[in-house]
Short mmCIF file of C-alpha atoms in Angstrom, two decimals:
data_model
loop_
_atom_site.label_atom_id
_atom_site.label_comp_id
_atom_site.label_asym_id
_atom_site.label_seq_id
_atom_site.Cartn_x
_atom_site.Cartn_y
_atom_site.Cartn_z
CA UNK W 1 31.33 -2.30 -64.35
CA UNK W 2 32.84 -4.04 -62.36
CA UNK W 3 36.10 -2.04 -61.74
CA UNK W 4 37.30 1.11 -60.11
CA UNK W 5 39.20 3.82 -62.12
CA UNK W 6 41.89 6.03 -60.82
CA UNK W 7 40.97 9.41 -60.83
CA UNK W 8 44.22 10.50 -59.38
CA UNK W 9 42.91 12.98 -56.81
CA UNK W 10 45.05 11.78 -53.25
CA UNK W 11 44.74 12.87 -49.63
CA UNK W 12 47.68 12.16 -47.42
CA UNK W 13 49.06 13.78 -44.32
CA UNK W 14 52.54 15.38 -45.24
CA UNK W 15 54.41 13.32 -43.31
CA UNK W 16 52.82 9.55 -44.74
CA UNK W 17 54.10 10.83 -47.72
CA UNK W 18 57.74 12.31 -47.21
CA UNK W 19 57.73 8.30 -45.64
CA UNK W 20 56.68 6.90 -48.02
CA UNK W 21 58.82 8.81 -50.27
CA UNK W 22 61.74 8.16 -47.96
CA UNK W 23 61.35 4.39 -48.49
CA UNK W 24 59.96 3.79 -51.79
CA UNK W 25 61.40 6.56 -53.84
CA UNK W 26 64.84 7.61 -51.76
CA UNK W 27 66.80 8.65 -54.85
CA UNK W 28 63.81 11.21 -55.52
CA UNK W 29 64.01 12.05 -51.98
CA UNK W 30 67.45 12.75 -51.32
CA UNK W 31 67.94 15.13 -55.39
CA UNK W 32 64.89 16.69 -53.80
CA UNK W 33 66.63 17.38 -50.37
CA UNK W 34 69.72 17.99 -51.68
CA UNK W 35 68.17 20.72 -54.14
CA UNK W 36 66.60 22.30 -51.26
CA UNK W 37 69.32 22.71 -48.92
CA UNK W 38 71.43 24.29 -51.08
CA UNK W 39 68.67 26.85 -52.51
CA UNK W 40 69.35 30.28 -51.71
CA UNK W 41 67.02 33.04 -50.56
CA UNK W 42 66.18 36.24 -50.36
CA UNK W 43 62.75 38.57 -51.08
CA UNK W 44 61.34 36.81 -53.59
CA UNK W 45 62.06 33.08 -52.63
CA UNK W 46 63.95 30.27 -52.38
CA UNK W 47 65.71 29.43 -55.48
CA UNK W 48 67.50 25.86 -56.09
CA UNK W 49 70.23 25.48 -58.51
CA UNK W 50 69.66 24.27 -61.81
CA UNK W 51 71.91 21.26 -61.85
CA UNK W 52 70.75 19.95 -58.64
CA UNK W 53 66.71 20.39 -59.07
CA UNK W 54 67.36 19.10 -63.21
CA UNK W 55 68.98 15.86 -61.33
CA UNK W 56 65.68 14.92 -59.79
CA UNK W 57 64.04 11.79 -61.45
CA UNK W 58 60.79 12.61 -62.97
CA UNK W 59 57.82 10.13 -62.55
CA UNK W 60 54.06 9.55 -61.41
CA UNK W 61 52.71 9.34 -58.05
CA UNK W 62 50.99 6.63 -59.17
CA UNK W 63 54.33 5.18 -59.94
CA UNK W 64 56.44 6.02 -57.65
CA UNK W 65 54.30 5.50 -54.82
CA UNK W 66 50.90 4.85 -54.90
CA UNK W 67 51.72 1.07 -56.75
CA UNK W 68 53.87 0.64 -53.82
CA UNK W 69 52.26 2.50 -50.67
CA UNK W 70 50.87 -0.62 -47.97
CA UNK W 71 47.82 1.32 -45.72
CA UNK W 72 45.58 3.32 -48.36
CA UNK W 73 42.25 2.87 -49.17
CA UNK W 74 39.63 3.74 -52.14
CA UNK W 75 36.22 5.49 -51.71
CA UNK W 76 34.13 4.70 -54.50
CA UNK W 77 32.37 7.39 -55.92
CA UNK W 78 29.39 7.86 -58.51
CA UNK W 79 29.68 10.85 -60.11
CA UNK W 80 30.38 11.89 -63.98
CA UNK W 81 34.15 11.61 -64.64
CA UNK W 82 36.17 13.12 -67.85
CA UNK W 83 39.75 12.01 -67.54
CA UNK W 84 40.80 15.42 -69.63
CA UNK W 85 43.24 13.71 -72.19
CA UNK W 86 42.39 15.23 -75.02
CA UNK W 87 41.61 18.40 -76.71
CA UNK W 88 38.56 17.21 -77.29
CA UNK W 89 37.86 16.27 -73.81
CA UNK W 90 38.11 19.64 -72.88
CA UNK W 91 35.71 20.65 -75.87
CA UNK W 92 33.08 17.88 -74.31
CA UNK W 93 33.15 19.35 -70.59
CA UNK W 94 33.95 23.02 -71.57
CA UNK W 95 31.25 25.65 -71.85
CA UNK W 96 30.89 26.13 -75.26
CA UNK W 97 29.81 29.24 -77.50
CA UNK W 98 27.28 28.93 -80.50
CA UNK W 99 29.12 27.79 -82.91
CA UNK W 100 31.13 25.23 -80.39
CA UNK W 101 34.09 26.78 -79.27
CA UNK W 102 35.18 27.12 -74.83
CA UNK W 103 37.28 29.78 -74.51
CA UNK W 104 39.24 30.70 -72.01
CA UNK W 105 40.52 34.03 -70.58
CA UNK W 106 40.97 37.26 -72.54
CA UNK W 107 40.06 35.77 -76.26
CA UNK W 108 38.34 37.49 -79.52
CA UNK W 109 37.13 34.42 -81.40
CA UNK W 110 36.34 35.77 -85.07
CA UNK W 111 34.38 32.67 -87.39
CA UNK W 112 35.84 30.13 -85.25
CA UNK W 113 34.20 26.36 -85.04
CA UNK W 114 34.65 23.44 -82.51
CA UNK W 115 37.74 24.89 -80.86
CA UNK W 116 39.82 24.84 -77.62
CA UNK W 117 41.16 28.71 -77.73
CA UNK W 118 42.81 30.01 -74.42
CA UNK W 119 45.09 32.53 -73.55
CA UNK W 120 46.32 33.19 -69.79
CA UNK W 121 47.56 36.95 -69.91
CA UNK W 122 47.80 38.76 -73.34
CA UNK W 123 44.84 39.05 -75.26
CA UNK W 124 45.06 36.11 -78.21
CA UNK W 125 42.96 36.75 -81.41
CA UNK W 126 41.56 33.96 -83.45
CA UNK W 127 39.86 34.43 -87.16
CA UNK W 128 39.06 31.50 -89.36
CA UNK W 129 40.13 28.57 -86.80
CA UNK W 130 38.01 25.46 -87.00
CA UNK W 131 38.87 22.07 -84.99
CA UNK W 132 41.54 23.52 -83.45
CA UNK W 133 43.24 23.82 -80.34
CA UNK W 134 45.03 26.98 -79.51
CA UNK W 135 46.65 27.58 -76.02
CA UNK W 136 48.61 30.51 -75.12
CA UNK W 137 50.68 31.20 -71.45
CA UNK W 138 52.92 33.33 -70.38
CA UNK W 139 56.43 31.52 -71.83
CA UNK W 140 54.29 29.59 -74.92
CA UNK W 141 52.00 28.61 -77.34
CA UNK W 142 50.63 26.04 -78.28
CA UNK W 143 48.56 25.21 -81.44
CA UNK W 144 47.06 21.87 -82.99
CA UNK W 145 44.25 20.23 -84.65
CA UNK W 146 41.92 19.23 -81.59
CA UNK W 147 42.57 15.59 -83.23
CA UNK W 148 46.41 15.68 -83.10
CA UNK W 149 46.10 15.13 -78.73
CA UNK W 150 47.98 12.04 -78.87
CA UNK W 151 51.17 13.87 -80.59
CA UNK W 152 51.36 16.18 -78.25
CA UNK W 153 54.11 13.68 -76.89
CA UNK W 154 56.20 14.55 -79.79
CA UNK W 155 56.70 17.95 -78.93
CA UNK W 156 57.47 17.70 -75.37
CA UNK W 157 59.80 15.62 -76.68
CA UNK W 158 61.39 18.45 -78.89
CA UNK W 159 61.48 20.48 -75.97
CA UNK W 160 63.15 18.36 -74.00
CA UNK W 161 65.81 17.10 -76.51
CA UNK W 162 67.26 20.68 -77.15
CA UNK W 163 67.18 21.74 -73.73
CA UNK W 164 64.17 23.49 -72.85
CA UNK W 165 62.59 24.35 -69.56
CA UNK W 166 59.27 24.65 -70.33
CA UNK W 167 58.90 20.90 -69.91
CA UNK W 168 60.14 21.05 -66.70
CA UNK W 169 58.77 24.64 -65.09
CA UNK W 170 55.10 26.05 -64.76
CA UNK W 171 55.18 29.60 -64.60
CA UNK W 172 52.62 30.67 -62.64
CA UNK W 173 49.58 32.04 -63.87
CA UNK W 174 50.36 35.89 -62.47
CA UNK W 175 53.20 36.14 -63.73
CA UNK W 176 54.80 37.19 -67.03
CA UNK W 177 58.09 34.52 -67.25
CA UNK W 178 61.26 36.17 -69.27
CA UNK W 179 63.37 34.07 -71.42
CA UNK W 180 65.66 31.88 -69.02
CA UNK W 181 63.96 33.10 -65.73
CA UNK W 182 63.81 29.63 -64.37
CA UNK W 183 64.12 30.73 -60.67
CA UNK W 184 60.66 31.81 -60.96
CA UNK W 185 59.80 28.24 -62.09
CA UNK W 186 61.03 26.40 -59.89
CA UNK W 187 59.59 28.70 -57.18
CA UNK W 188 56.31 28.38 -58.65
CA UNK W 189 56.85 24.94 -58.62
CA UNK W 190 57.71 24.21 -55.54
CA UNK W 191 55.48 26.67 -52.96
CA UNK W 192 52.55 27.06 -55.21
CA UNK W 193 52.46 23.62 -56.85
CA UNK W 194 54.19 21.05 -54.33
CA UNK W 195 54.17 22.26 -50.96
CA UNK W 196 53.04 21.88 -49.08
CA UNK W 197 52.21 18.71 -49.09
#
């Protein structure tokens, strides 16, 4: 074709991104700074107040910064690419067993076919599943037909309406998160996923 696809892979200096947020998204920058400055710390980490952290607007880096930034460059690359935007795409790229299942983690699958089954932490067992995605993490379990990828947004919307934290924070892979333990999620998000830029 005659077009390029944004893979969402960005490289930048921390100072350049800080300056871009200050210029293009001062509300996000100021809210983040307020939450960070109000944080408390102890031996286990830094904890931002939930109300201040929750006040930080949520948007993608594409819309917030990259569409407005000047002095950026694109590096063309030719390689196989899958946007991994659906359960089917995970099935297509993952190593599958003889029954077409992609199994990740501590999983026992019996008589299952064409399914994406991922267990993080404790054992996940499945019997007789066909064309489903099952993902079990430290704080949540998701089960749906592979064909319903486009409906995941409905679950997220329902969780957000009910005030659940699972949509705002990602627990650390190696920790078991207890209900209401939002501080560990904030710490993981800030230090493992966000910083250092």
